[in-house]
Amino acid sequence: MHILGISCFYHDAAAALLRDGELVAASEEERFSRKKHDSGFPKLAVQYCLDTAGISVGDLDYVVFYEKPFVKFERILTTALQVVPKSWKVFGDAMTTWLLDKLWVKNIIRQELGVSPERILFSEHHLSHAASTFLCSPFEEAAILTIDGVGEWATATMGHGKGNTIKLLQEVRFPHSVGLLYSAFTAFLGFEVNEGEYKVMGMAPYGEPRYVDKVYKLIHADADGSFSLNMDYFCFHHSSTQTYNHKFLELFGEPRNPDWYFFTEVSGYPSYFGDKPSNFNALAAKNQYYADVAASIQQVTEEIVLNMARSLHRETGLDKLCLAGGVALNSVANARIIRETPIKEVYVQPAAGDGGGALGAALYVHHCALGKPRQFLMSHAYWGKEFSQGEVNDFARGCGMPYQTYAREEDLLDRVVEELRAGHVAGWFQGRFEWGPRALGARSIIADPRRDDMKEIVNLKIKFREPFRPFAPSVLAEAAERYFDLPNAAQHYPARFMLYVVDVKDGQGAVLPAITHVDNTARLQAVHQAESPLYHRLIDRFGQATGVPVILNTSFNLKGEPIVTTPANAFHTFSVSEMDTLVLGNCVIRKPS
Ligand SMILES: [Fe+2]
């Protein structure tokens, strides 16, 4: 039984293929098309899934789309008609794009893949989210919480999963949406919506949540876990370009100019921004205001999520929780659930956003529609394409730069450890690439986290990220509790996928300055031997050499580009950046000094 799940036409198109309920392959389209957040039909990702399974389209039993286009279109039209004439532009745009294209998904799938219509099925957006987490979780029974911008009508659901069934108990409907509220502030703070939400989360610890009261003028939380927005402050329901309106601006002032550098007194002025401006103090004070706004929206979002988690616990009596939807990528909120609610265990799979809908749609049909029992647990993220040692060696031979091949793994790891200890920044390209937005040791840039200046070095050489964006640590799962405040760290699935932000233990921030955020937290990846054997051995080797089994890990890409997929992508990133070393399988390429 082969079931292909597809998500597309909003953001982060993806495909995922199940064989008899086991995941064979999954990827976002952007990894192949090289278009960041590619939302188009995931033709390349589908082809990759079929190739990996060694099957053709004719072998697919079902193709499942992750949402219902007609219901979504109904929501867009209904909403637009309620606010006519303000919405005439949205209405016109919707009519054009939906009637010409998006509405006819069945036809598009039929044309693109050549699948007969009776094999094409549709799930619902939040059911796909719910299925994408519960049905590949380790839990036989759990509460399920999905929170995002919007699907068809739902923007958040609270549900219950047991065996191969999922029941959604309660939903919050558009326009009331935590995801869209967070996105409104993402835009206000000068970042791109659906891309810059991480930046708001990273900026928040530089601020104080001074404006929580003001944010609560925009959203009201109810005792049953639900919430509603005060629509006087928003215009996303009748505008396709603007999320907030003049009343929002009266409350929060001028939006932050996207072209401004962000820095505060605490962050200082990083050297890669150039010369420190003479009016640094005045600019830092201005930025401080926006950091305070970021802290405020982050705190309110966390409180809304905690309120839903507590309510779901009361309702179901269950202390295991599966999370999905874009808001489930808010790793600060996720960790607070464990610390501050009666929920004892949380599961999130790495592609918790809309890309993960492809996986959820396929799982939903296999288990809930066809009634097949569950057996698949997603315990790692390595579902992308891999390149054989032969392919990697051929590439290295033709790359035009000197390289060394290591026949013995120990020698390769010793060489990499030596590079890191020398303060070099290395590209690490191994095995199948990761599912979801995080690099987890298959397509990572790695460095020594013990150096005070390493954050600045990685930014200077490759990333050019805003100074408020922290780099993450990869730590041996068995050593995680030595450095991070996460009891039983090895048991927490979200920690495998960098989906918890936790405190760095007292005194360890000084040991790991490059990965410790300004508020003494870190977004750790607990690395398990069984799922990431080579990466685990590398960190272990680094630990033996330095006494600290932790490596700085950031995604292997240039700013604004998707994470690298092929050896050629990796080599390009290596060539045009100032990365020192590239490790492709067992080949090490080093730039001439
Ligand atoms: Fe979603």
XYZ file of C-alpha atoms and ligand atoms in Angstrom, residues 10-11 66-67 72 125-126 129 146-152 154-155 324-327 352-355 357, ligand 1:
27
model
C 0.101 28.312 0.550
C 3.689 28.090 1.747
C -3.622 18.095 2.922
C -6.672 20.384 2.918
C -10.926 27.202 2.029
C -5.975 21.212 7.114
C -6.070 20.820 10.897
C -1.788 18.755 11.297
C -2.887 22.295 16.535
C -2.284 26.032 16.186
C -1.393 27.973 13.051
C -2.342 30.995 10.944
C -5.363 29.468 9.245
C -6.397 26.379 7.306
C -9.877 26.167 5.807
C -9.944 26.516 11.765
C -6.919 28.326 13.176
C 1.433 20.692 15.337
C 0.855 23.776 13.174
C 3.227 26.677 12.635
C 2.893 27.866 16.244
C 5.327 20.934 12.378
C 4.261 23.661 9.923
C 2.310 23.275 6.698
C 4.980 21.128 5.017
C 0.563 18.522 6.353
Fe -1.288 25.081 8.918
